[in-house]
């Protein structure tokens, strides 16, 4: 488990456990539902559950704990040349409090210490892109549905 205190924002990360799948899926649906529907049409429960379960099964999901409460999900994939932020999703009560920015800043700091870049994708309809730009990410490609973004750190 990792602790990340900073000013008004303090959170912990720990690996997700299978018994948390229901609450974490609810966060996924709540945080991504509007963007999924704006991109692909009506929410397909079976498709989304399968997508989410595959993420759980890979063992890369971390629970974001804020003041002891499950506040979100962070999925990181440590690759050879970068850290890939596969998902960052916060429950409604934890958004717009600086927590997501702080998490990404900490990922950037840890990647920089290993001389790695950070990459992510964000749905084109998701306004979080502006947060990533503010944090120094630049767009490297664009698809029909996503912006691909990269932060290089010192270079």
PDB file of C-alpha atoms in Angstrom:
ATOM      1  CA  UNK A   1       0.000   0.000   0.000  1.00  0.00           C
ATOM      2  CA  UNK A   2       1.202   3.490  -0.793  1.00  0.00           C
ATOM      3  CA  UNK A   3       0.342   6.691   1.079  1.00  0.00           C
ATOM      4  CA  UNK A   4       0.306  10.036  -0.701  1.00  0.00           C
ATOM      5  CA  UNK A   5      -0.351  12.976   1.623  1.00  0.00           C
ATOM      6  CA  UNK A   6      -0.194  16.451   0.165  1.00  0.00           C
ATOM      7  CA  UNK A   7      -1.900  19.541   1.499  1.00  0.00           C
ATOM      8  CA  UNK A   8      -5.653  19.048   1.416  1.00  0.00           C
ATOM      9  CA  UNK A   9      -5.375  15.888  -0.678  1.00  0.00           C
ATOM     10  CA  UNK A  10      -4.406  12.633   0.964  1.00  0.00           C
ATOM     11  CA  UNK A  11      -5.034   9.245  -0.566  1.00  0.00           C
ATOM     12  CA  UNK A  12      -3.834   5.678  -0.457  1.00  0.00           C
ATOM     13  CA  UNK A  13      -3.468   3.104  -3.181  1.00  0.00           C
ATOM     14  CA  UNK A  14      -3.767  -0.611  -2.690  1.00  0.00           C
ATOM     15  CA  UNK A  15      -4.463  -3.520  -5.010  1.00  0.00           C
ATOM     16  CA  UNK A  16      -8.127  -4.175  -5.681  1.00  0.00           C
ATOM     17  CA  UNK A  17      -9.565  -7.422  -4.384  1.00  0.00           C
ATOM     18  CA  UNK A  18     -12.228  -9.557  -6.087  1.00  0.00           C
ATOM     19  CA  UNK A  19     -14.740  -8.831  -3.306  1.00  0.00           C
ATOM     20  CA  UNK A  20     -14.608  -5.128  -4.291  1.00  0.00           C
ATOM     21  CA  UNK A  21     -15.713  -5.760  -7.874  1.00  0.00           C
ATOM     22  CA  UNK A  22     -19.300  -4.591  -7.265  1.00  0.00           C
ATOM     23  CA  UNK A  23     -18.353  -1.230  -5.741  1.00  0.00           C
ATOM     24  CA  UNK A  24     -15.561  -0.642  -8.258  1.00  0.00           C
ATOM     25  CA  UNK A  25     -17.846  -1.472 -11.182  1.00  0.00           C
ATOM     26  CA  UNK A  26     -20.353   1.046  -9.808  1.00  0.00           C
ATOM     27  CA  UNK A  27     -17.594   3.683  -9.868  1.00  0.00           C
ATOM     28  CA  UNK A  28     -16.723   2.678 -13.432  1.00  0.00           C
ATOM     29  CA  UNK A  29     -20.320   3.000 -14.549  1.00  0.00           C
ATOM     30  CA  UNK A  30     -20.859   6.303 -12.742  1.00  0.00           C
ATOM     31  CA  UNK A  31     -17.647   7.942 -13.920  1.00  0.00           C
ATOM     32  CA  UNK A  32     -17.486   6.615 -17.474  1.00  0.00           C
ATOM     33  CA  UNK A  33     -21.152   6.104 -18.370  1.00  0.00           C
ATOM     34  CA  UNK A  34     -21.809   9.505 -19.930  1.00  0.00           C
ATOM     35  CA  UNK A  35     -18.586   9.369 -21.973  1.00  0.00           C
ATOM     36  CA  UNK A  36     -19.107   5.783 -23.124  1.00  0.00           C
ATOM     37  CA  UNK A  37     -22.652   6.635 -24.213  1.00  0.00           C
ATOM     38  CA  UNK A  38     -21.543   9.820 -25.981  1.00  0.00           C
ATOM     39  CA  UNK A  39     -18.879   7.834 -27.830  1.00  0.00           C
ATOM     40  CA  UNK A  40     -20.511   4.476 -28.600  1.00  0.00           C
ATOM     41  CA  UNK A  41     -24.206   4.885 -27.863  1.00  0.00           C
ATOM     42  CA  UNK A  42     -26.331   3.314 -25.114  1.00  0.00           C
ATOM     43  CA  UNK A  43     -24.536   1.623 -22.248  1.00  0.00           C
ATOM     44  CA  UNK A  44     -24.293  -2.109 -22.943  1.00  0.00           C
ATOM     45  CA  UNK A  45     -24.286  -3.721 -19.517  1.00  0.00           C
ATOM     46  CA  UNK A  46     -22.928  -7.095 -20.712  1.00  0.00           C
ATOM     47  CA  UNK A  47     -20.104  -5.529 -22.716  1.00  0.00           C
ATOM     48  CA  UNK A  48     -19.142  -3.151 -19.916  1.00  0.00           C
ATOM     49  CA  UNK A  49     -19.216  -5.870 -17.251  1.00  0.00           C
ATOM     50  CA  UNK A  50     -16.991  -8.096 -19.404  1.00  0.00           C
ATOM     51  CA  UNK A  51     -14.618  -5.185 -20.081  1.00  0.00           C
ATOM     52  CA  UNK A  52     -14.443  -4.348 -16.392  1.00  0.00           C
ATOM     53  CA  UNK A  53     -13.993  -7.969 -15.277  1.00  0.00           C
ATOM     54  CA  UNK A  54     -11.119  -8.402 -17.716  1.00  0.00           C
ATOM     55  CA  UNK A  55      -9.428  -5.383 -16.086  1.00  0.00           C
ATOM     56  CA  UNK A  56      -9.965  -6.893 -12.634  1.00  0.00           C
ATOM     57  CA  UNK A  57      -8.597 -10.241 -13.788  1.00  0.00           C
ATOM     58  CA  UNK A  58      -5.373  -8.654 -15.036  1.00  0.00           C
ATOM     59  CA  UNK A  59      -4.606  -7.613 -11.460  1.00  0.00           C
ATOM     60  CA  UNK A  60      -3.620  -4.068 -12.382  1.00  0.00           C
ATOM     61  CA  UNK A  61      -6.488  -2.242 -10.669  1.00  0.00           C
ATOM     62  CA  UNK A  62      -5.673  -0.233  -7.580  1.00  0.00           C
ATOM     63  CA  UNK A  63      -8.253   1.097  -5.192  1.00  0.00           C
ATOM     64  CA  UNK A  64      -7.941   4.797  -4.422  1.00  0.00           C
ATOM     65  CA  UNK A  65      -8.774   5.281  -0.744  1.00  0.00           C
ATOM     66  CA  UNK A  66      -9.544   8.816   0.411  1.00  0.00           C
ATOM     67  CA  UNK A  67      -9.977   9.218   4.156  1.00  0.00           C
ATOM     68  CA  UNK A  68     -10.547   5.465   4.369  1.00  0.00           C
ATOM     69  CA  UNK A  69     -13.326   5.470   1.767  1.00  0.00           C
ATOM     70  CA  UNK A  70     -13.168   3.836  -1.627  1.00  0.00           C
ATOM     71  CA  UNK A  71     -12.950   6.883  -3.842  1.00  0.00           C
ATOM     72  CA  UNK A  72     -11.847   5.488  -7.150  1.00  0.00           C
ATOM     73  CA  UNK A  73      -9.802   3.235  -9.360  1.00  0.00           C
ATOM     74  CA  UNK A  74      -6.312   3.615 -10.763  1.00  0.00           C
ATOM     75  CA  UNK A  75      -5.016   1.149 -13.309  1.00  0.00           C
ATOM     76  CA  UNK A  76      -1.348   1.374 -14.202  1.00  0.00           C
ATOM     77  CA  UNK A  77       0.635  -0.723 -16.631  1.00  0.00           C
ATOM     78  CA  UNK A  78       4.392  -0.451 -16.110  1.00  0.00           C
ATOM     79  CA  UNK A  79       5.832  -0.952 -19.567  1.00  0.00           C
ATOM     80  CA  UNK A  80       9.443  -1.069 -20.693  1.00  0.00           C
ATOM     81  CA  UNK A  81       9.591   2.550 -21.839  1.00  0.00           C
ATOM     82  CA  UNK A  82       6.751   4.191 -19.939  1.00  0.00           C
ATOM     83  CA  UNK A  83       4.079   3.985 -17.305  1.00  0.00           C
ATOM     84  CA  UNK A  84       0.714   3.682 -19.007  1.00  0.00           C
ATOM     85  CA  UNK A  85      -2.272   5.040 -17.103  1.00  0.00           C
ATOM     86  CA  UNK A  86      -4.922   2.630 -18.357  1.00  0.00           C
ATOM     87  CA  UNK A  87      -7.691   4.050 -16.202  1.00  0.00           C
ATOM     88  CA  UNK A  88      -8.277   6.641 -13.553  1.00  0.00           C
ATOM     89  CA  UNK A  89     -11.859   6.868 -12.393  1.00  0.00           C
ATOM     90  CA  UNK A  90     -13.164   8.683  -9.340  1.00  0.00           C
ATOM     91  CA  UNK A  91     -16.551   8.359  -7.703  1.00  0.00           C
ATOM     92  CA  UNK A  92     -18.694  11.467  -7.987  1.00  0.00           C
ATOM     93  CA  UNK A  93     -18.093  12.644  -4.416  1.00  0.00           C
ATOM     94  CA  UNK A  94     -14.335  12.604  -4.995  1.00  0.00           C
ATOM     95  CA  UNK A  95     -14.185  14.538  -8.270  1.00  0.00           C
ATOM     96  CA  UNK A  96     -13.236  18.195  -8.575  1.00  0.00           C
ATOM     97  CA  UNK A  97     -11.244  18.094  -5.334  1.00  0.00           C
ATOM     98  CA  UNK A  98      -7.758  17.831  -6.868  1.00  0.00           C
ATOM     99  CA  UNK A  99      -7.439  14.124  -6.118  1.00  0.00           C
ATOM    100  CA  UNK A 100      -7.169  13.017  -9.745  1.00  0.00           C
ATOM    101  CA  UNK A 101      -4.568  15.685 -10.513  1.00  0.00           C
ATOM    102  CA  UNK A 102      -2.587  14.719  -7.435  1.00  0.00           C
ATOM    103  CA  UNK A 103      -2.643  11.045  -8.426  1.00  0.00           C
ATOM    104  CA  UNK A 104      -1.381  11.835 -11.923  1.00  0.00           C
ATOM    105  CA  UNK A 105       1.309  14.154 -10.515  1.00  0.00           C
ATOM    106  CA  UNK A 106       2.495  11.344  -8.240  1.00  0.00           C
ATOM    107  CA  UNK A 107       2.564   8.912 -11.168  1.00  0.00           C
ATOM    108  CA  UNK A 108       4.621  11.496 -13.084  1.00  0.00           C
ATOM    109  CA  UNK A 109       7.022  11.969 -10.173  1.00  0.00           C
ATOM    110  CA  UNK A 110       7.575   8.234  -9.758  1.00  0.00           C
ATOM    111  CA  UNK A 111       8.023   7.745 -13.514  1.00  0.00           C
ATOM    112  CA  UNK A 112      10.532  10.614 -13.680  1.00  0.00           C
ATOM    113  CA  UNK A 113      12.565   9.009 -10.887  1.00  0.00           C
ATOM    114  CA  UNK A 114      12.824   5.927 -13.127  1.00  0.00           C
ATOM    115  CA  UNK A 115      13.476   8.096 -16.199  1.00  0.00           C
ATOM    116  CA  UNK A 116      10.245   6.943 -17.800  1.00  0.00           C
ATOM    117  CA  UNK A 117       7.501   8.776 -19.640  1.00  0.00           C
ATOM    118  CA  UNK A 118       3.822   8.537 -18.746  1.00  0.00           C
ATOM    119  CA  UNK A 119       1.258   7.775 -21.427  1.00  0.00           C
ATOM    120  CA  UNK A 120      -2.507   7.617 -21.391  1.00  0.00           C
ATOM    121  CA  UNK A 121      -5.558   7.784 -23.580  1.00  0.00           C
ATOM    122  CA  UNK A 122      -8.644   9.859 -22.933  1.00  0.00           C
ATOM    123  CA  UNK A 123     -11.953   9.692 -24.731  1.00  0.00           C
ATOM    124  CA  UNK A 124     -12.385  12.634 -27.091  1.00  0.00           C
ATOM    125  CA  UNK A 125     -15.622  13.606 -25.338  1.00  0.00           C
ATOM    126  CA  UNK A 126     -14.033  13.567 -21.869  1.00  0.00           C
ATOM    127  CA  UNK A 127     -13.106  17.038 -20.564  1.00  0.00           C
ATOM    128  CA  UNK A 128     -10.344  15.452 -18.429  1.00  0.00           C
ATOM    129  CA  UNK A 129      -8.101  16.069 -21.428  1.00  0.00           C
ATOM    130  CA  UNK A 130      -7.723  19.662 -20.223  1.00  0.00           C
ATOM    131  CA  UNK A 131      -6.423  18.433 -16.864  1.00  0.00           C
ATOM    132  CA  UNK A 132      -3.824  16.266 -18.586  1.00  0.00           C
ATOM    133  CA  UNK A 133      -2.724  19.180 -20.760  1.00  0.00           C
ATOM    134  CA  UNK A 134      -2.382  21.353 -17.659  1.00  0.00           C
ATOM    135  CA  UNK A 135      -0.175  18.619 -16.162  1.00  0.00           C
ATOM    136  CA  UNK A 136       2.145  18.731 -19.168  1.00  0.00           C
ATOM    137  CA  UNK A 137       0.801  15.936 -21.360  1.00  0.00           C
ATOM    138  CA  UNK A 138       0.892  16.489 -25.102  1.00  0.00           C
ATOM    139  CA  UNK A 139      -1.212  14.802 -27.708  1.00  0.00           C
ATOM    140  CA  UNK A 140       0.757  12.275 -29.755  1.00  0.00           C
ATOM    141  CA  UNK A 141      -2.095  10.849 -31.821  1.00  0.00           C
ATOM    142  CA  UNK A 142      -5.821  10.971 -32.186  1.00  0.00           C
ATOM    143  CA  UNK A 143      -8.227   8.196 -33.115  1.00  0.00           C
ATOM    144  CA  UNK A 144     -11.917   8.253 -33.889  1.00  0.00           C
ATOM    145  CA  UNK A 145     -12.607   7.889 -30.158  1.00  0.00           C
ATOM    146  CA  UNK A 146      -9.470   8.817 -28.169  1.00  0.00           C
ATOM    147  CA  UNK A 147      -6.658  11.299 -27.688  1.00  0.00           C
ATOM    148  CA  UNK A 148      -3.342   9.562 -27.052  1.00  0.00           C
ATOM    149  CA  UNK A 149      -1.191  11.652 -24.749  1.00  0.00           C
ATOM    150  CA  UNK A 150       2.350  11.528 -23.385  1.00  0.00           C
ATOM    151  CA  UNK A 151       4.296  13.271 -20.652  1.00  0.00           C
ATOM    152  CA  UNK A 152       8.043  13.063 -21.057  1.00  0.00           C
ATOM    153  CA  UNK A 153       9.162  14.647 -17.834  1.00  0.00           C
ATOM    154  CA  UNK A 154      12.434  16.512 -18.053  1.00  0.00           C
ATOM    155  CA  UNK A 155      12.649  16.382 -21.801  1.00  0.00           C
TER     156      UNK A 155
END
